[in-house]
Amino acid sequence: EAGVAQSPRYKIIEKRQSVAFWCNPISGHATLYWYQQILGQGPKLLIQFQNNGVVDDSQLPKDRFSAERLKGVDSTLKIQPAKLEDSAVYLCASSLEWRGGLNEQFFGPGTRLTVL
Amino acid sequence: SQQGEEDPQALSIQEGENATMNCSYKTSINNLQWYRQNSGRGLVHLILIRSNEREKHSGRLRVTLDTSKKSSSLLITASRAADTASYFCATDAPNQNFVFGPGTRLSVLP
């Protein structure tokens, strides 16, 4: 079974530039998550999708971050404009469904973003 | 606010020894999960324990949950160099989505 795919694996940009990350979840997984992991910290949930709909985006900085999941499959996360503090690894995860967190999440390799 | 906090922050042991990591949380939970993260395999789910369970086993892993103390522990027995990684607890709580703790960095020395 193919895992969660993410691209790019690495990205270096200047502050105030824009950047987009792509995620392809495991086939058949209805729930998709985007996390931000700053060096030395645990992952922080940014947004959770259930099929096409947003379940939780309470920690997404909506003035600069946006995410979409078209057709309930692939997802993109965008930052516009980027700030220095956005330097982190952005992880995508998927699970079969979201039922009070009972399903384990499968994580992609992440995209390491460096903002200069 | 941080829901789960792992303790210790870092742990070094010799191969063959047991490693114990603890996780404390602040509010009632639906379940608690443990994940491992290393450079080779990324973030991987280890075990899930529900709020009405007290102990679960998976291979060399043993997880306990004490809801009265709002704490969980992860025990790795007979550790191997390949167990070197960061270990995170993650909580699912009512009206609060999935929250990871800051992690415990485990080093298993040959």
Coordinates of C-alpha atoms in Angstrom, one line a residue:
Chain A
E1 CA 0.0 0.0 0.0
A2 CA 1.4 3.4 -1.0
G3 CA 1.9 5.8 1.8
V4 CA 1.1 9.5 2.1
A5 CA 3.0 11.4 -0.5
Q6 CA 4.1 15.0 -0.1
S7 CA 6.0 17.4 -2.3
P8 CA 8.3 19.2 -2.4
R9 CA 10.5 17.6 0.3
Y10 CA 12.5 20.9 0.8
K11 CA 11.8 24.5 0.0
I12 CA 13.8 27.6 0.7
I13 CA 12.2 31.0 0.1
E14 CA 12.6 34.6 1.1
K15 CA 10.2 36.2 3.6
R16 CA 7.1 37.7 2.0
Q17 CA 7.2 35.2 -0.8
S18 CA 4.5 32.6 -1.3
V19 CA 4.8 28.8 -1.1
A20 CA 2.5 25.9 -1.7
F21 CA 2.7 22.3 -0.5
W22 CA 1.0 19.3 -1.9
C23 CA -0.3 16.1 -0.3
N24 CA -1.7 12.9 -1.7
P25 CA -3.2 10.8 1.1
I26 CA -3.5 7.0 1.2
S27 CA -6.2 5.8 -1.1
G28 CA -9.6 5.6 0.6
H29 CA -8.7 7.7 3.6
A30 CA -11.4 10.2 4.2
T31 CA -9.6 12.4 6.7
L32 CA -6.6 14.5 6.0
Y33 CA -4.6 16.6 8.4
W34 CA -1.9 19.3 8.0
Y35 CA 0.5 19.8 10.8
Q36 CA 3.3 22.3 11.4
Q37 CA 6.3 21.0 13.3
I38 CA 8.9 23.5 14.5
L39 CA 12.3 22.1 15.4
G40 CA 12.4 20.6 18.8
Q41 CA 8.6 20.6 19.2
G42 CA 5.7 18.3 18.6
P43 CA 3.5 18.6 15.6
K44 CA 0.8 21.3 15.8
L45 CA -2.5 20.6 13.9
L46 CA -3.2 23.4 11.4
I47 CA -6.3 22.0 9.7
Q48 CA -8.3 18.8 9.4
F49 CA -10.5 17.8 6.5
Q50 CA -13.2 15.2 6.4
N51 CA -13.6 14.4 2.7
N52 CA -14.1 17.9 1.2
G53 CA -15.2 19.7 4.4
V54 CA -13.1 21.4 7.1
V55 CA -13.5 19.8 10.5
D56 CA -11.1 22.0 12.4
D57 CA -9.0 25.0 11.3
S58 CA -8.9 26.8 14.7
Q59 CA -5.1 26.9 14.7
L60 CA -4.6 27.9 11.1
P61 CA -3.3 31.5 10.8
K62 CA -5.9 32.4 8.2
D63 CA -4.4 35.8 7.4
R64 CA -1.6 34.0 5.6
F65 CA -2.3 30.3 5.5
S66 CA -4.9 28.6 3.3
A67 CA -5.7 25.0 2.5
E68 CA -8.0 23.2 0.2
R69 CA -8.9 19.6 -0.5
L70 CA -10.6 19.4 -3.9
K71 CA -12.7 16.3 -4.7
G72 CA -11.9 14.9 -1.2
V73 CA -8.5 13.5 -2.3
D74 CA -5.4 15.7 -2.8
S75 CA -4.8 18.7 -0.7
T76 CA -2.7 21.9 -1.0
L77 CA -1.5 24.1 1.8
K78 CA -0.4 27.7 0.9
I79 CA 1.4 30.4 2.8
Q80 CA 1.2 33.9 1.5
P81 CA 3.2 35.9 2.5
A82 CA 5.7 33.8 4.4
K83 CA 7.3 35.0 7.6
L84 CA 10.6 33.9 9.2
E85 CA 8.6 32.1 12.0
D86 CA 7.0 29.9 9.4
S87 CA 10.3 27.9 9.0
A88 CA 9.2 24.4 10.0
V89 CA 8.4 20.9 8.7
Y90 CA 4.9 20.7 7.3
L91 CA 3.5 17.2 7.7
C92 CA 0.5 15.8 6.0
A93 CA -1.4 12.8 7.5
S94 CA -4.4 10.8 6.6
S95 CA -6.7 8.3 8.4
L96 CA -9.6 6.1 7.3
E97 CA -12.1 8.4 9.0
W98 CA -12.4 10.6 12.0
R99 CA -14.4 9.0 14.8
G100 CA -13.3 10.8 17.9
G101 CA -9.7 10.1 17.0
L102 CA -9.9 6.3 17.1
N103 CA -8.2 5.8 13.8
E104 CA -4.4 6.0 13.6
Q105 CA -2.9 8.6 11.4
F106 CA -0.4 7.8 8.7
F107 CA 2.1 10.6 8.1
G108 CA 3.9 11.6 5.0
P109 CA 7.7 12.5 5.0
G110 CA 7.0 16.2 5.3
T111 CA 8.2 19.3 3.6
R112 CA 11.0 21.2 5.3
L113 CA 10.4 24.9 4.7
T114 CA 13.2 27.5 5.4
V115 CA 12.2 31.2 5.2
L116 CA 15.2 33.5 4.9
Chain B
S1 CA -2.6 25.3 25.3
Q2 CA -0.4 22.2 25.5
Q3 CA -2.4 19.2 26.4
G4 CA 0.2 16.5 26.6
E5 CA 3.6 16.9 28.2
E6 CA 6.2 14.2 28.0
D7 CA 8.8 13.5 30.7
P8 CA 11.7 13.3 30.5
Q9 CA 12.7 15.6 27.7
A10 CA 15.7 13.4 26.8
L11 CA 16.7 9.9 27.9
S12 CA 19.9 7.9 27.2
I13 CA 20.1 4.2 27.9
Q14 CA 22.2 1.2 26.9
E15 CA 21.0 -1.4 24.5
G16 CA 19.0 -4.1 26.3
E17 CA 17.8 -1.8 29.0
N18 CA 14.2 -0.7 29.4
A19 CA 13.1 2.8 28.6
T20 CA 10.1 4.5 30.3
M21 CA 8.6 7.7 29.1
N22 CA 5.7 9.6 30.8
C23 CA 2.9 11.8 29.4
S24 CA 0.8 14.1 31.5
Y25 CA -2.3 15.9 30.2
K26 CA -4.6 18.5 31.6
T27 CA -8.2 17.7 30.6
S28 CA -10.3 14.6 30.2
I29 CA -9.6 12.7 27.0
N30 CA -11.3 10.2 24.6
N31 CA -8.1 8.4 24.0
L32 CA -4.3 8.8 23.9
Q33 CA -1.9 7.7 21.3
W34 CA 1.9 7.3 21.2
Y35 CA 4.0 8.0 18.1
R36 CA 7.6 7.6 17.2
Q37 CA 9.6 9.9 15.0
N38 CA 13.0 9.3 13.5
S39 CA 14.8 10.5 10.5
G40 CA 14.5 7.3 8.6
R41 CA 10.8 6.6 8.9
G42 CA 9.2 9.9 9.8
L43 CA 6.3 9.9 12.3
V44 CA 4.8 6.5 12.9
H45 CA 1.8 5.5 15.1
L46 CA 2.8 3.0 17.9
I47 CA -0.3 2.4 20.0
L48 CA -3.7 3.8 21.0
I49 CA -5.2 3.5 24.4
R50 CA -8.8 4.4 25.1
S51 CA -9.9 6.3 28.1
N52 CA -11.6 3.2 29.5
E53 CA -8.5 1.1 29.2
R54 CA -5.7 0.8 31.7
E55 CA -3.0 -1.1 29.9
K56 CA -2.1 -2.2 26.3
H57 CA 0.7 -4.2 24.9
S58 CA 2.2 -4.3 21.4
G59 CA 5.4 -6.4 21.0
R60 CA 8.1 -4.8 23.2
L61 CA 5.8 -1.8 24.0
R62 CA 3.6 -1.4 27.1
V63 CA 1.4 1.6 27.6
T64 CA -0.5 2.4 30.7
L65 CA -3.2 5.0 31.3
D66 CA -4.2 6.5 34.7
T67 CA -7.1 8.8 34.1
S68 CA -7.3 9.8 37.7
K69 CA -3.8 11.2 37.5
K70 CA -4.2 12.3 33.9
S71 CA -1.0 10.5 32.9
S72 CA 0.2 7.7 30.6
S73 CA 3.5 5.9 30.4
L74 CA 5.2 4.1 27.5
L75 CA 7.6 1.3 28.4
I76 CA 10.0 -0.1 25.8
T77 CA 11.6 -3.3 26.9
A78 CA 14.9 -4.7 25.8
S79 CA 15.7 -1.6 23.8
R80 CA 17.7 -1.6 20.6
A81 CA 19.7 1.0 18.8
A82 CA 16.9 1.2 16.2
D83 CA 14.6 2.5 19.0
T84 CA 16.5 5.7 19.0
A85 CA 13.9 8.4 18.2
S86 CA 11.6 11.0 19.5
Y87 CA 8.5 9.7 21.2
F88 CA 5.3 11.8 21.3
C89 CA 2.0 11.3 23.1
A90 CA -1.0 12.8 21.4
T91 CA -4.4 13.3 23.0
D92 CA -7.9 13.4 21.6
A93 CA -10.2 15.3 24.0
P94 CA -13.8 16.4 23.8
N95 CA -14.2 19.8 22.0
Q96 CA -10.4 19.8 21.4
N97 CA -8.7 18.3 18.4
F98 CA -5.6 16.1 18.3
V99 CA -2.8 17.6 20.3
F100 CA 0.8 16.3 20.4
G101 CA 3.2 16.9 23.3
P102 CA 6.7 18.2 22.9
G103 CA 8.2 14.7 22.9
T104 CA 10.9 12.7 24.6
R105 CA 14.2 12.2 22.8
L106 CA 15.4 8.6 23.4
S107 CA 19.0 7.6 22.6
V108 CA 19.9 3.9 22.8
L109 CA 23.6 3.4 23.0
P110 CA 25.2 0.2 21.6

